[in-house]
PDB file of C-alpha atoms and ligand atoms in Angstrom:
ATOM      1  CA  MET A  26      -2.541 -23.605  -2.166  1.00 90.00           C
ATOM      2  CA  LYS A  27      -4.829 -20.344  -2.741  1.00 96.00           C
ATOM      3  CA  VAL A  28      -3.576 -16.859  -2.796  1.00 98.00           C
ATOM      4  CA  LEU A  29      -5.517 -13.443  -2.582  1.00 98.00           C
ATOM      5  CA  ILE A  30      -3.582 -10.037  -3.149  1.00 98.00           C
ATOM      6  CA  SER A  31      -5.851  -7.444  -2.205  1.00 98.00           C
ATOM      7  CA  PHE A  32      -4.466  -3.905  -2.667  1.00 98.00           C
ATOM      8  CA  TYR A  33      -5.367  -0.259  -2.982  1.00 98.00           C
ATOM      9  CA  SER A  34      -4.218   2.130  -6.214  1.00 98.00           C
ATOM     10  CA  ARG A  35      -4.749   5.852  -6.799  1.00 97.00           C
ATOM     11  CA  THR A  36      -2.622   5.807 -10.137  1.00 97.00           C
ATOM     12  CA  GLY A  37      -1.498   1.795 -11.576  1.00 98.00           C
ATOM     13  CA  VAL A  38       1.770   1.876  -9.841  1.00 98.00           C
ATOM     14  CA  THR A  39       0.664  -0.505  -6.655  1.00 98.00           C
ATOM     15  CA  ARG A  40      -1.348  -2.388  -9.006  1.00 98.00           C
ATOM     16  CA  THR A  41       1.202  -2.937 -11.607  1.00 98.00           C
ATOM     17  CA  VAL A  42       2.807  -4.889  -9.456  1.00 98.00           C
ATOM     18  CA  ALA A  43      -0.104  -6.788  -8.138  1.00 98.00           C
ATOM     19  CA  GLY A  44      -0.228  -7.905 -11.770  1.00 98.00           C
ATOM     20  CA  ASP A  45       2.912  -9.130 -12.011  1.00 98.00           C
ATOM     21  CA  MET A  46       2.946 -10.793  -8.516  1.00 98.00           C
ATOM     22  CA  ARG A  47      -0.120 -12.358  -9.709  1.00 98.00           C
ATOM     23  CA  ASP A  48       1.654 -13.537 -13.209  1.00 97.00           C
ATOM     24  CA  ILE A  49       4.783 -15.208 -11.128  1.00 97.00           C
ATOM     25  CA  LEU A  50       2.496 -16.897  -8.560  1.00 97.00           C
ATOM     26  CA  ILE A  51       0.309 -18.341 -11.289  1.00 96.00           C
ATOM     27  CA  GLY A  52       3.840 -19.004 -13.162  1.00 96.00           C
ATOM     28  CA  LYS A  53       4.303 -21.130  -9.987  1.00 95.00           C
ATOM     29  CA  GLY A  54       0.737 -22.945 -10.535  1.00 95.00           C
ATOM     30  CA  MET A  55      -0.692 -21.612  -7.426  1.00 95.00           C
ATOM     31  CA  GLU A  56      -4.556 -20.566  -7.242  1.00 96.00           C
ATOM     32  CA  CYS A  57      -4.273 -16.495  -7.148  1.00 97.00           C
ATOM     33  CA  GLU A  58      -6.811 -14.327  -6.880  1.00 97.00           C
ATOM     34  CA  ILE A  59      -7.301 -10.365  -6.868  1.00 98.00           C
ATOM     35  CA  GLU A  60      -9.182  -7.608  -5.097  1.00 98.00           C
ATOM     36  CA  ASP A  61      -8.170  -4.347  -6.464  1.00 98.00           C
ATOM     37  CA  LEU A  62     -10.212  -1.871  -3.591  1.00 98.00           C
ATOM     38  CA  LEU A  63     -11.943   1.006  -4.917  1.00 98.00           C
ATOM     39  CA  ASP A  64     -12.294   3.926  -2.423  1.00 98.00           C
ATOM     40  CA  LYS A  65     -15.330   5.513  -3.103  1.00 98.00           C
ATOM     41  CA  LYS A  66     -13.598   8.733  -1.881  1.00 97.00           C
ATOM     42  CA  ASN A  67     -12.923  11.542  -4.637  1.00 93.00           C
ATOM     43  CA  ARG A  68      -8.699  10.848  -4.686  1.00 96.00           C
ATOM     44  CA  ASP A  69      -8.186  13.815  -7.891  1.00 94.00           C
ATOM     45  CA  GLY A  70      -6.491  17.102  -8.185  1.00 94.00           C
ATOM     46  CA  LYS A  71      -4.797  19.135  -5.736  1.00 95.00           C
ATOM     47  CA  MET A  72      -7.305  18.486  -3.246  1.00 94.00           C
ATOM     48  CA  GLY A  73      -7.796  14.785  -3.374  1.00 96.00           C
ATOM     49  CA  TYR A  74      -4.230  14.830  -3.177  1.00 96.00           C
ATOM     50  CA  LEU A  75      -4.549  16.300  -0.063  1.00 96.00           C
ATOM     51  CA  ILE A  76      -7.337  15.291   1.857  1.00 97.00           C
ATOM     52  CA  ALA A  77      -5.775  12.220   0.539  1.00 98.00           C
ATOM     53  CA  GLY A  78      -2.682  12.465   2.840  1.00 97.00           C
ATOM     54  CA  LYS A  79      -4.173  14.233   6.259  1.00 98.00           C
ATOM     55  CA  ASP A  80      -6.602  10.943   5.884  1.00 98.00           C
ATOM     56  CA  ALA A  81      -3.973   8.958   5.646  1.00 98.00           C
ATOM     57  CA  LEU A  82      -2.123  10.571   8.050  1.00 97.00           C
ATOM     58  CA  THR A  83      -5.165  10.698  11.312  1.00 98.00           C
ATOM     59  CA  GLU A  84      -6.205   7.152  10.121  1.00 97.00           C
ATOM     60  CA  LYS A  85      -9.119   7.202   8.962  1.00 98.00           C
ATOM     61  CA  ARG A  86     -11.242   4.736   7.524  1.00 98.00           C
ATOM     62  CA  THR A  87     -13.772   5.202   4.244  1.00 98.00           C
ATOM     63  CA  GLU A  88     -16.197   3.650   2.371  1.00 98.00           C
ATOM     64  CA  ILE A  89     -14.980   0.914  -0.211  1.00 98.00           C
ATOM     65  CA  GLY A  90     -16.561  -0.798  -3.237  1.00 98.00           C
ATOM     66  CA  ASP A  91     -17.823  -3.992  -2.908  1.00 98.00           C
ATOM     67  CA  VAL A  92     -15.216  -6.813  -1.659  1.00 98.00           C
ATOM     68  CA  LYS A  93     -15.402  -9.833  -4.230  1.00 97.00           C
ATOM     69  CA  HIS A  94     -12.670 -12.077  -2.095  1.00 97.00           C
ATOM     70  CA  GLU A  95     -12.854 -12.928   1.733  1.00 97.00           C
ATOM     71  CA  PRO A  96      -9.024 -13.342   3.521  1.00 97.00           C
ATOM     72  CA  LYS A  97     -10.838 -16.354   5.526  1.00 96.00           C
ATOM     73  CA  ASP A  98     -11.039 -18.536   2.207  1.00 97.00           C
ATOM     74  CA  TYR A  99      -7.399 -17.888   1.073  1.00 98.00           C
ATOM     75  CA  ASP A 100      -4.240 -19.799   2.526  1.00 97.00           C
ATOM     76  CA  LEU A 101      -2.207 -16.316   2.344  1.00 98.00           C
ATOM     77  CA  VAL A 102      -3.892 -12.971   1.507  1.00 98.00           C
ATOM     78  CA  ILE A 103      -0.619 -10.670   0.560  1.00 98.00           C
ATOM     79  CA  LEU A 104      -1.776  -7.344   1.195  1.00 98.00           C
ATOM     80  CA  GLY A 105      -0.458  -3.915  -0.821  1.00 98.00           C
ATOM     81  CA  THR A 106      -1.146  -0.065  -0.295  1.00 98.00           C
ATOM     82  CA  PRO A 107       0.974   3.091  -1.886  1.00 98.00           C
ATOM     83  CA  VAL A 108       2.342   4.677   1.194  1.00 98.00           C
ATOM     84  CA  TRP A 109      -0.084   8.586   2.368  1.00 98.00           C
ATOM     85  CA  ALA A 110       1.804  10.732   4.506  1.00 97.00           C
ATOM     86  CA  GLY A 111       3.951   7.627   5.874  1.00 97.00           C
ATOM     87  CA  LYS A 112       1.136   5.460   6.765  1.00 98.00           C
ATOM     88  CA  MET A 113      -0.903   2.970   4.645  1.00 98.00           C
ATOM     89  CA  THR A 114      -4.087   4.057   2.975  1.00 98.00           C
ATOM     90  CA  PRO A 115      -7.696   4.725   4.050  1.00 98.00           C
ATOM     91  CA  ALA A 116      -8.777   1.733   1.550  1.00 98.00           C
ATOM     92  CA  LEU A 117      -6.700  -0.643   2.718  1.00 98.00           C
ATOM     93  CA  ARG A 118      -7.401   0.637   6.658  1.00 98.00           C
ATOM     94  CA  THR A 119     -11.124  -0.219   5.826  1.00 98.00           C
ATOM     95  CA  TYR A 120     -10.845  -3.599   4.825  1.00 98.00           C
ATOM     96  CA  THR A 121      -7.995  -4.597   7.000  1.00 98.00           C
ATOM     97  CA  GLU A 122      -9.252  -3.081   9.982  1.00 98.00           C
ATOM     98  CA  THR A 123     -13.194  -4.738   9.260  1.00 98.00           C
ATOM     99  CA  ARG A 124     -11.899  -8.340   8.714  1.00 98.00           C
ATOM    100  CA  LYS A 125      -8.810  -8.484  11.871  1.00 97.00           C
ATOM    101  CA  GLY A 126      -8.716 -11.919  12.636  1.00 92.00           C
ATOM    102  CA  GLN A 127      -9.979 -13.842   9.399  1.00 96.00           C
ATOM    103  CA  PHE A 128      -6.466 -13.712   7.865  1.00 97.00           C
ATOM    104  CA  GLN A 129      -4.405 -16.869   8.004  1.00 94.00           C
ATOM    105  CA  ARG A 130      -0.776 -16.315   6.590  1.00 97.00           C
ATOM    106  CA  THR A 131       0.153 -12.624   5.616  1.00 98.00           C
ATOM    107  CA  ALA A 132       3.021 -11.124   3.350  1.00 98.00           C
ATOM    108  CA  PHE A 133       2.780  -7.434   2.424  1.00 98.00           C
ATOM    109  CA  PHE A 134       4.042  -4.859  -0.593  1.00 98.00           C
ATOM    110  CA  CYS A 135       4.000  -1.137  -0.457  1.00 98.00           C
ATOM    111  CA  THR A 136       5.334   1.606  -3.099  1.00 98.00           C
ATOM    112  CA  HIS A 137       6.370   4.991  -2.838  1.00 98.00           C
ATOM    113  CA  GLY A 138       8.148   7.614  -3.701  1.00 98.00           C
ATOM    114  CA  GLY A 139      11.176   7.799  -1.417  1.00 96.00           C
ATOM    115  CA  GLY A 140      10.305   5.808   1.773  1.00 90.00           C
ATOM    116  CA  GLY A 141       7.721   5.399   4.374  1.00 87.00           C
ATOM    117  CA  GLU A 142       7.199   1.538   4.237  1.00 96.00           C
ATOM    118  CA  SER A 143       8.613   0.479   7.851  1.00 97.00           C
ATOM    119  CA  LYS A 144       5.799   2.426   9.289  1.00 97.00           C
ATOM    120  CA  THR A 145       3.174   1.625   6.752  1.00 98.00           C
ATOM    121  CA  PHE A 146       3.921  -1.958   7.218  1.00 98.00           C
ATOM    122  CA  ASP A 147       3.294  -1.746  11.091  1.00 98.00           C
ATOM    123  CA  ASN A 148      -0.298  -0.183  10.246  1.00 98.00           C
ATOM    124  CA  ILE A 149      -0.574  -3.048   7.965  1.00 98.00           C
ATOM    125  CA  LYS A 150       0.766  -5.686  10.956  1.00 98.00           C
ATOM    126  CA  ASP A 151      -1.647  -3.665  13.879  1.00 97.00           C
ATOM    127  CA  THR A 152      -4.856  -3.516  11.654  1.00 98.00           C
ATOM    128  CA  CYS A 153      -5.251  -7.563   9.943  1.00 98.00           C
ATOM    129  CA  GLY A 154      -3.924  -8.454  13.900  1.00 97.00           C
ATOM    130  CA  ARG A 155      -0.848 -11.024  11.827  1.00 97.00           C
ATOM    131  CA  THR A 156       2.724 -10.571  11.299  1.00 98.00           C
ATOM    132  CA  PRO A 157       4.009 -10.566   7.612  1.00 98.00           C
ATOM    133  CA  GLU A 158       6.025 -14.143   6.733  1.00 97.00           C
ATOM    134  CA  SER A 159       7.803 -11.602   4.114  1.00 98.00           C
ATOM    135  CA  THR A 160       7.322  -7.624   3.133  1.00 98.00           C
ATOM    136  CA  LEU A 161       8.435  -5.657  -0.181  1.00 98.00           C
ATOM    137  CA  SER A 162       8.947  -2.209  -0.886  1.00 98.00           C
ATOM    138  CA  LEU A 163       9.575  -0.543  -4.479  1.00 98.00           C
ATOM    139  CA  LYS A 164       9.699   2.558  -5.342  1.00 98.00           C
ATOM    140  CA  ASP A 165       6.826   4.499  -7.763  1.00 98.00           C
ATOM    141  CA  LYS A 166      10.263   5.260 -10.208  1.00 98.00           C
ATOM    142  CA  ASP A 167      11.064   1.730 -10.468  1.00 98.00           C
ATOM    143  CA  VAL A 168       8.491  -0.046 -11.401  1.00 98.00           C
ATOM    144  CA  ALA A 169       7.703   2.466 -13.702  1.00 98.00           C
ATOM    145  CA  GLU A 170      11.151   1.513 -15.514  1.00 97.00           C
ATOM    146  CA  LYS A 171      10.581  -2.603 -14.712  1.00 96.00           C
ATOM    147  CA  LYS A 172      13.276  -2.356 -12.809  1.00 97.00           C
ATOM    148  CA  HIS A 173      11.494  -4.403  -9.684  1.00 97.00           C
ATOM    149  CA  LEU A 174      10.888  -7.762 -11.346  1.00 97.00           C
ATOM    150  CA  ALA A 175      13.486  -9.047  -9.873  1.00 97.00           C
ATOM    151  CA  GLU A 176      13.027  -7.659  -6.546  1.00 97.00           C
ATOM    152  CA  LEU A 177       9.381  -8.913  -6.718  1.00 98.00           C
ATOM    153  CA  LYS A 178      10.391 -12.389  -7.819  1.00 97.00           C
ATOM    154  CA  LYS A 179      13.021 -13.370  -4.790  1.00 97.00           C
ATOM    155  CA  PHE A 180       9.220 -11.748  -3.276  1.00 98.00           C
ATOM    156  CA  VAL A 181       7.541 -14.446  -4.258  1.00 97.00           C
ATOM    157  CA  ASP A 182       9.763 -16.771  -4.273  1.00 96.00           C
ATOM    158  CA  SER A 183      10.253 -16.180  -0.049  1.00 95.00           C
ATOM    159  CA  LEU A 184       6.395 -16.909  -0.025  1.00 94.00           C
TER     160      LEU A 184
HETATM  161  C1  FMN B 210      -1.657  11.429  -0.542  1.00 94.99           C
HETATM  162  C2  FMN B 210      -0.682  10.799  -1.085  1.00 94.99           C
HETATM  163  C3  FMN B 210       0.850  10.802  -0.310  1.00 94.99           C
HETATM  164  C4  FMN B 210       1.961  10.584  -0.403  1.00 94.99           C
HETATM  165  N1  FMN B 210       2.670  10.332   0.345  1.00 94.99           N
HETATM  166  C5  FMN B 210       4.272   9.444   0.234  1.00 94.99           C
HETATM  167  C6  FMN B 210       4.927   9.450   1.325  1.00 94.99           C
HETATM  168  O1  FMN B 210       4.686   9.301   2.335  1.00 94.99           O
HETATM  169  N2  FMN B 210       5.694   8.873   1.040  1.00 94.99           N
HETATM  170  C7  FMN B 210       6.431   8.543  -0.353  1.00 94.99           C
HETATM  171  O2  FMN B 210       7.552   8.332  -0.218  1.00 94.99           O
HETATM  172  N3  FMN B 210       5.613   8.969  -1.087  1.00 94.99           N
HETATM  173  C8  FMN B 210       4.256   9.278  -1.629  1.00 94.99           C
HETATM  174  N4  FMN B 210       3.619   9.222  -1.799  1.00 94.99           N
HETATM  175  C9  FMN B 210       3.983   9.000  -3.075  1.00 94.99           C
HETATM  176  C10 FMN B 210       2.669   6.956  -3.636  1.00 94.99           C
HETATM  177  O3  FMN B 210       3.239   6.614  -2.282  1.00 94.99           O
HETATM  178  C11 FMN B 210       3.814   6.313  -4.576  1.00 94.99           C
HETATM  179  O4  FMN B 210       3.428   7.099  -6.021  1.00 94.99           O
HETATM  180  C12 FMN B 210       2.959   5.241  -4.932  1.00 94.99           C
HETATM  181  O5  FMN B 210       3.554   4.418  -6.093  1.00 94.99           O
HETATM  182  C13 FMN B 210       1.832   5.346  -5.791  1.00 94.99           C
HETATM  183  O6  FMN B 210       1.030   4.270  -5.688  1.00 94.99           O
HETATM  184  P1  FMN B 210      -0.431   3.931  -6.161  1.00 94.99           P
HETATM  185  O7  FMN B 210      -0.141   5.030  -7.758  1.00 94.99           O
HETATM  186  O8  FMN B 210      -0.606   2.651  -6.597  1.00 94.99           O
HETATM  187  O9  FMN B 210      -1.559   5.199  -6.407  1.00 94.99           O
HETATM  188  C14 FMN B 210       2.242   9.802  -1.996  1.00 94.99           C
HETATM  189  C15 FMN B 210       1.210   9.557  -2.438  1.00 94.99           C
HETATM  190  C16 FMN B 210      -0.232  10.598  -1.982  1.00 94.99           C
HETATM  191  C17 FMN B 210      -1.183  10.391  -3.213  1.00 94.99           C
END
């Protein structure tokens, strides 16, 4: 099975989860590529944070960097995002909305400071046009403390 993990990460938490996920999938003998989406808008500092929250809340798209892997070429695409203002990030939204209908099987994951996964997963489902086969929601603190690995393995096993 060819698997693609496409995600956005501003501060590295979601990227850590994506990397761990890839290692587990490869360990299970699957072919797995990573698409680390680049948001070209400056999201640094206090202003960057505030605008990021507003852009997510108002469901804005953004300019993303060149995409190397297209979802149509993969049996399963795992989509990941941090929760911003209870929603998915503009970078992942841009990627999924512009490729709606091109996804075969999907699964979703998100990282957050405390919650907001349900609306975030609804956002991803609406924008990519597919219901996920499985979802995984992880707290940023748990990822920092490496407490997420057992739950992550369970998620991968469910695919
Ligand atoms: C603009 C912004 C808005 C956020 N909004 C929420 C939120 O609504 N709920 C929540 O639990 N965490 C929220 N967070 C925290 C992030 O979701 C969390 O720290 C995440 O793991 C960061 O992932 P990353 O390091 O991959 O960027 C927000 C972070 C940012 C930057």
